[in-house]
mmCIF file of C-alpha atoms in Angstrom:
data_model
loop_
_atom_site.group_PDB
_atom_site.id
_atom_site.type_symbol
_atom_site.label_atom_id
_atom_site.label_comp_id
_atom_site.label_asym_id
_atom_site.label_seq_id
_atom_site.Cartn_x
_atom_site.Cartn_y
_atom_site.Cartn_z
ATOM 1 C CA ASP N 1360 19.381 35.753 10.433
ATOM 2 C CA ALA N 1361 16.087 36.192 12.269
ATOM 3 C CA ASP N 1362 17.956 37.439 15.355
ATOM 4 C CA VAL N 1363 18.797 40.654 13.504
ATOM 5 C CA THR N 1364 15.856 42.477 11.984
ATOM 6 C CA GLN N 1365 15.737 45.541 9.771
ATOM 7 C CA THR N 1366 12.870 47.843 8.885
ATOM 8 C CA PRO N 1367 11.784 48.732 6.329
ATOM 9 C CA ARG N 1368 12.881 46.014 3.908
ATOM 10 C CA ASN N 1369 12.299 48.202 0.892
ATOM 11 C CA ARG N 1370 11.974 51.963 0.595
ATOM 12 C CA ILE N 1371 11.612 54.328 -2.314
ATOM 13 C CA THR N 1372 12.043 57.994 -1.550
ATOM 14 C CA LYS N 1373 12.786 61.292 -3.228
ATOM 15 C CA THR N 1374 15.879 63.461 -3.201
ATOM 16 C CA GLY N 1375 16.050 65.685 -0.133
ATOM 17 C CA LYS N 1376 13.840 63.547 2.095
ATOM 18 C CA ARG N 1377 14.939 62.395 5.535
ATOM 19 C CA ILE N 1378 15.027 58.634 5.903
ATOM 20 C CA MET N 1379 15.582 56.409 8.927
ATOM 21 C CA LEU N 1380 16.495 52.751 8.736
ATOM 22 C CA GLU N 1381 16.097 50.728 11.889
ATOM 23 C CA CYS N 1382 17.881 47.673 13.202
ATOM 24 C CA SER N 1383 17.045 45.501 16.189
ATOM 25 C CA GLN N 1384 18.823 42.435 17.511
ATOM 26 C CA THR N 1385 18.029 39.747 20.061
ATOM 27 C CA LYS N 1386 21.490 38.172 20.045
ATOM 28 C CA GLY N 1387 22.657 40.123 23.074
ATOM 29 C CA HIS N 1388 25.690 41.399 21.188
ATOM 30 C CA ASP N 1389 27.299 44.662 22.206
ATOM 31 C CA ARG N 1390 28.685 45.619 18.801
ATOM 32 C CA MET N 1391 26.495 46.846 15.941
ATOM 33 C CA TYR N 1392 27.351 48.009 12.439
ATOM 34 C CA TRP N 1393 25.806 49.632 9.379
ATOM 35 C CA TYR N 1394 27.066 48.751 5.900
ATOM 36 C CA ARG N 1395 26.029 49.602 2.407
ATOM 37 C CA GLN N 1396 26.496 47.263 -0.520
ATOM 38 C CA ASP N 1397 26.814 48.365 -4.128
ATOM 39 C CA PRO N 1398 27.421 46.105 -7.127
ATOM 40 C CA GLY N 1399 31.146 45.540 -7.616
ATOM 41 C CA LEU N 1400 32.105 47.498 -4.499
ATOM 42 C CA GLY N 1401 31.283 44.992 -1.829
ATOM 43 C CA LEU N 1402 30.323 45.904 1.700
ATOM 44 C CA ARG N 1403 31.465 49.287 2.962
ATOM 45 C CA LEU N 1404 31.237 50.291 6.589
ATOM 46 C CA ILE N 1405 29.216 53.423 7.338
ATOM 47 C CA TYR N 1406 29.167 53.543 11.159
ATOM 48 C CA TYR N 1407 29.777 51.167 14.011
ATOM 49 C CA SER N 1408 29.072 51.123 17.720
ATOM 50 C CA PHE N 1409 30.811 49.013 20.351
ATOM 51 C CA ASP N 1410 28.332 49.899 23.076
ATOM 52 C CA VAL N 1411 25.517 52.358 23.727
ATOM 53 C CA LYS N 1412 27.885 55.255 24.444
ATOM 54 C CA ASP N 1413 30.371 54.461 21.695
ATOM 55 C CA ILE N 1414 29.769 55.585 18.084
ATOM 56 C CA ASN N 1415 32.444 55.533 15.405
ATOM 57 C CA LYS N 1416 32.601 56.621 11.802
ATOM 58 C CA GLY N 1417 33.384 54.027 9.201
ATOM 59 C CA GLU N 1418 34.769 54.280 5.720
ATOM 60 C CA ILE N 1419 31.877 56.242 4.186
ATOM 61 C CA SER N 1420 30.026 58.169 6.917
ATOM 62 C CA ASP N 1421 29.421 61.434 5.023
ATOM 63 C CA GLY N 1422 25.710 62.049 4.512
ATOM 64 C CA TYR N 1423 24.714 59.588 7.242
ATOM 65 C CA SER N 1424 24.146 59.706 10.984
ATOM 66 C CA VAL N 1425 23.339 57.015 13.541
ATOM 67 C CA SER N 1426 21.753 56.604 16.920
ATOM 68 C CA ARG N 1427 22.277 53.747 19.380
ATOM 69 C CA GLN N 1428 19.080 53.941 21.412
ATOM 70 C CA ALA N 1429 19.756 50.788 23.412
ATOM 71 C CA GLN N 1430 22.057 47.797 23.273
ATOM 72 C CA ALA N 1431 19.595 46.113 20.948
ATOM 73 C CA LYS N 1432 18.762 49.034 18.637
ATOM 74 C CA PHE N 1433 20.875 50.927 16.144
ATOM 75 C CA SER N 1434 19.317 53.253 13.586
ATOM 76 C CA LEU N 1435 20.779 54.861 10.492
ATOM 77 C CA SER N 1436 19.545 58.210 9.163
ATOM 78 C CA LEU N 1437 19.970 59.920 5.859
ATOM 79 C CA GLU N 1438 19.296 63.556 6.665
ATOM 80 C CA SER N 1439 18.772 64.608 3.046
ATOM 81 C CA ALA N 1440 18.764 61.641 0.713
ATOM 82 C CA ILE N 1441 20.500 61.839 -2.652
ATOM 83 C CA PRO N 1442 20.362 59.401 -5.610
ATOM 84 C CA ASN N 1443 23.884 58.025 -5.072
ATOM 85 C CA GLN N 1444 22.726 56.722 -1.704
ATOM 86 C CA THR N 1445 20.625 54.196 -3.576
ATOM 87 C CA ALA N 1446 21.995 50.867 -2.329
ATOM 88 C CA LEU N 1447 21.380 47.785 -0.228
ATOM 89 C CA TYR N 1448 21.911 48.556 3.463
ATOM 90 C CA PHE N 1449 22.822 45.933 6.023
ATOM 91 C CA CYS N 1450 22.912 46.028 9.770
ATOM 92 C CA ALA N 1451 25.214 43.568 11.533
ATOM 93 C CA THR N 1452 26.150 42.610 15.064
ATOM 94 C CA SER N 1453 29.128 40.942 16.677
ATOM 95 C CA ASP N 1454 30.067 39.777 20.117
ATOM 96 C CA SER N 1455 33.269 41.256 21.458
ATOM 97 C CA GLY N 1456 33.429 38.712 24.212
ATOM 98 C CA THR N 1457 33.822 35.628 22.051
ATOM 99 C CA ARG N 1458 37.447 34.572 21.806
ATOM 100 C CA LEU N 1459 36.711 31.857 19.287
ATOM 101 C CA ARG N 1460 34.979 34.135 16.801
ATOM 102 C CA PRO N 1461 36.214 37.688 17.196
ATOM 103 C CA ASP N 1462 34.241 40.170 15.133
ATOM 104 C CA THR N 1463 32.293 37.464 13.344
ATOM 105 C CA GLN N 1464 29.432 39.435 11.849
ATOM 106 C CA TYR N 1465 25.771 38.436 11.992
ATOM 107 C CA PHE N 1466 23.815 40.278 9.336
ATOM 108 C CA GLY N 1467 20.218 41.341 9.046
ATOM 109 C CA PRO N 1468 18.186 40.726 5.883
ATOM 110 C CA GLY N 1469 18.953 44.134 4.407
ATOM 111 C CA THR N 1470 17.017 47.226 3.330
ATOM 112 C CA ARG N 1471 16.830 48.078 -0.331
ATOM 113 C CA LEU N 1472 16.756 51.871 -0.583
ATOM 114 C CA THR N 1473 16.044 53.739 -3.804
ATOM 115 C CA VAL N 1474 16.419 57.519 -3.940
ATOM 116 C CA LEU N 1475 14.782 59.106 -6.966
ATOM 117 C CA SER E 179 45.697 51.798 1.380
ATOM 118 C CA GLN E 180 44.369 48.428 2.454
ATOM 119 C CA LYS E 181 42.962 46.408 -0.377
ATOM 120 C CA ILE E 182 41.225 43.043 -0.750
ATOM 121 C CA GLU E 183 40.867 41.401 -4.143
ATOM 122 C CA GLN E 184 38.559 38.544 -5.024
ATOM 123 C CA ASN E 185 37.915 37.078 -8.472
ATOM 124 C CA SER E 186 35.658 39.659 -10.075
ATOM 125 C CA GLU E 187 34.558 37.208 -12.743
ATOM 126 C CA ALA E 188 31.924 34.641 -11.877
ATOM 127 C CA LEU E 189 33.173 31.099 -11.419
ATOM 128 C CA ASN E 190 31.249 28.317 -13.162
ATOM 129 C CA ILE E 191 31.898 24.775 -11.967
ATOM 130 C CA GLN E 192 30.487 21.398 -12.897
ATOM 131 C CA GLU E 193 28.623 19.667 -10.089
ATOM 132 C CA GLY E 194 30.854 17.266 -8.185
ATOM 133 C CA LYS E 195 34.062 19.186 -8.904
ATOM 134 C CA THR E 196 36.051 21.237 -6.407
ATOM 135 C CA ALA E 197 35.483 24.969 -6.518
ATOM 136 C CA THR E 198 38.424 27.162 -5.490
ATOM 137 C CA LEU E 199 37.994 30.848 -4.718
ATOM 138 C CA THR E 200 40.854 33.264 -4.106
ATOM 139 C CA CYS E 201 41.226 36.198 -1.749
ATOM 140 C CA ASN E 202 44.335 38.377 -1.986
ATOM 141 C CA TYR E 203 45.130 41.361 0.169
ATOM 142 C CA THR E 204 47.700 44.146 0.394
ATOM 143 C CA ASN E 205 48.833 46.676 2.986
ATOM 144 C CA TYR E 206 47.225 44.767 5.826
ATOM 145 C CA SER E 207 48.264 42.326 8.507
ATOM 146 C CA PRO E 208 45.049 40.646 9.590
ATOM 147 C CA ALA E 209 44.842 38.567 12.713
ATOM 148 C CA TYR E 210 41.909 36.641 11.248
ATOM 149 C CA LEU E 211 40.391 35.935 7.889
ATOM 150 C CA GLN E 212 36.742 35.024 7.509
ATOM 151 C CA TRP E 213 34.610 33.680 4.675
ATOM 152 C CA TYR E 214 30.917 34.455 4.252
ATOM 153 C CA ARG E 215 28.234 33.243 1.884
ATOM 154 C CA GLN E 216 25.649 35.615 0.448
ATOM 155 C CA ASP E 217 22.540 34.598 -1.449
ATOM 156 C CA PRO E 218 20.717 37.113 -3.686
ATOM 157 C CA GLY E 219 18.736 39.660 -1.687
ATOM 158 C CA ARG E 220 19.955 38.361 1.668
ATOM 159 C CA GLY E 221 22.582 39.247 4.227
ATOM 160 C CA PRO E 222 25.959 37.466 4.290
ATOM 161 C CA VAL E 223 26.219 34.401 6.512
ATOM 162 C CA PHE E 224 29.427 33.452 8.331
ATOM 163 C CA LEU E 225 31.069 30.203 7.195
ATOM 164 C CA LEU E 226 34.614 29.868 8.487
ATOM 165 C CA LEU E 227 37.306 31.769 10.331
ATOM 166 C CA ILE E 228 41.046 31.116 10.181
ATOM 167 C CA ARG E 229 43.680 32.770 12.334
ATOM 168 C CA GLU E 230 47.033 34.117 11.198
ATOM 169 C CA ASN E 231 48.896 31.279 12.875
ATOM 170 C CA GLU E 232 46.761 28.600 11.195
ATOM 171 C CA LYS E 233 47.484 27.337 7.728
ATOM 172 C CA GLU E 234 44.302 25.389 7.094
ATOM 173 C CA LYS E 235 40.800 25.012 8.487
ATOM 174 C CA ARG E 236 38.104 22.539 7.475
ATOM 175 C CA LYS E 237 34.374 22.283 7.981
ATOM 176 C CA GLU E 238 32.512 19.488 6.241
ATOM 177 C CA ARG E 239 33.061 20.083 2.491
ATOM 178 C CA LEU E 240 34.723 23.444 3.042
ATOM 179 C CA LYS E 241 38.437 24.091 3.389
ATOM 180 C CA VAL E 242 40.216 27.400 3.878
ATOM 181 C CA THR E 243 43.935 28.079 3.679
ATOM 182 C CA PHE E 244 45.727 31.202 4.838
ATOM 183 C CA ASP E 245 49.207 32.143 3.636
ATOM 184 C CA THR E 246 50.376 35.321 5.361
ATOM 185 C CA THR E 247 53.569 35.371 3.282
ATOM 186 C CA LEU E 248 51.691 35.368 -0.008
ATOM 187 C CA LYS E 249 48.897 37.456 1.585
ATOM 188 C CA GLN E 250 46.363 35.051 0.187
ATOM 189 C CA SER E 251 43.534 32.809 1.264
ATOM 190 C CA LEU E 252 42.025 30.012 -0.789
ATOM 191 C CA PHE E 253 38.488 28.767 -0.174
ATOM 192 C CA HIS E 254 37.638 25.297 -1.459
ATOM 193 C CA ILE E 255 34.281 23.575 -1.771
ATOM 194 C CA THR E 256 34.697 19.882 -2.533
ATOM 195 C CA ALA E 257 32.023 17.745 -4.193
ATOM 196 C CA SER E 258 30.231 20.934 -5.192
ATOM 197 C CA GLN E 259 26.448 20.987 -5.503
ATOM 198 C CA PRO E 260 24.038 23.385 -7.242
ATOM 199 C CA ALA E 261 22.934 24.505 -3.750
ATOM 200 C CA ASP E 262 26.455 25.893 -3.243
ATOM 201 C CA SER E 263 25.745 28.550 -5.887
ATOM 202 C CA ALA E 264 26.063 31.933 -4.195
ATOM 203 C CA THR E 265 28.443 34.851 -3.771
ATOM 204 C CA TYR E 266 31.307 34.244 -1.375
ATOM 205 C CA LEU E 267 32.938 37.109 0.495
ATOM 206 C CA CYS E 268 36.241 37.128 2.309
ATOM 207 C CA ALA E 269 36.821 39.501 5.197
ATOM 208 C CA LEU E 270 39.964 40.481 7.030
ATOM 209 C CA SER E 271 39.888 41.476 10.657
ATOM 210 C CA SER E 272 42.321 42.585 13.308
ATOM 211 C CA ALA E 273 41.601 44.178 16.673
ATOM 212 C CA SER E 274 38.416 46.174 16.128
ATOM 213 C CA LYS E 275 38.531 46.543 12.361
ATOM 214 C CA ILE E 276 37.014 44.346 9.672
ATOM 215 C CA ILE E 277 37.036 44.896 5.918
ATOM 216 C CA PHE E 278 35.231 42.896 3.229
ATOM 217 C CA GLY E 279 36.110 41.955 -0.307
ATOM 218 C CA SER E 280 33.583 42.494 -3.080
ATOM 219 C CA GLY E 281 32.910 38.774 -3.418
ATOM 220 C CA THR E 282 33.053 36.091 -6.077
ATOM 221 C CA ARG E 283 29.883 34.696 -7.598
ATOM 222 C CA LEU E 284 29.975 30.913 -7.837
ATOM 223 C CA SER E 285 27.629 28.927 -10.064
ATOM 224 C CA ILE E 286 27.479 25.141 -9.905
ATOM 225 C CA ARG E 287 25.852 23.602 -12.942
ATOM 226 C CA PRO E 288 24.189 20.173 -12.750
#
């Protein structure tokens, strides 16, 4: 969905490096999410934010941190990358104010991260 | 713990037939169930949502059923086409929480 953008789209890094993945949205949604996707494991929630001052841990937050710089921006950081963080990372947004489609997720194109 | 199960094996269907995908869940009482489509290398795209008090929802060639007693949803694509080939994810949501299944890969052969 072009309304949700992620940078970079691909990244190869080394163990121990600090990495930041960025997400921007023009949908005007207040909720933003970070997921990782691994083969056979589906999408797992890392962190989510319901507004600029609200940050919550998801299912697998260890080793990650986030920052909600503005309503439209939500970044994910790996403070010291390790090989098992190699995965496809997705940012998503949802609109809490829509009664017809509660928590319907709008995903970005993904970032493929490889940690060597 | 809450668990969602989708067919782990890929589903291969002849073009024109109806494809049926299954989503089962345990230890959860979702208010809504959603289905998404994901193409290789891309983010999932929302298809349909069905509420706990609805038994069936349709959109063009798509039909979703939701049985809260069986804790199961079925996703049907009628008159399937090769362009329907993708991975389909189900997701359960209630209040502020949403969890995804691992998806079923569907291949439609001409």
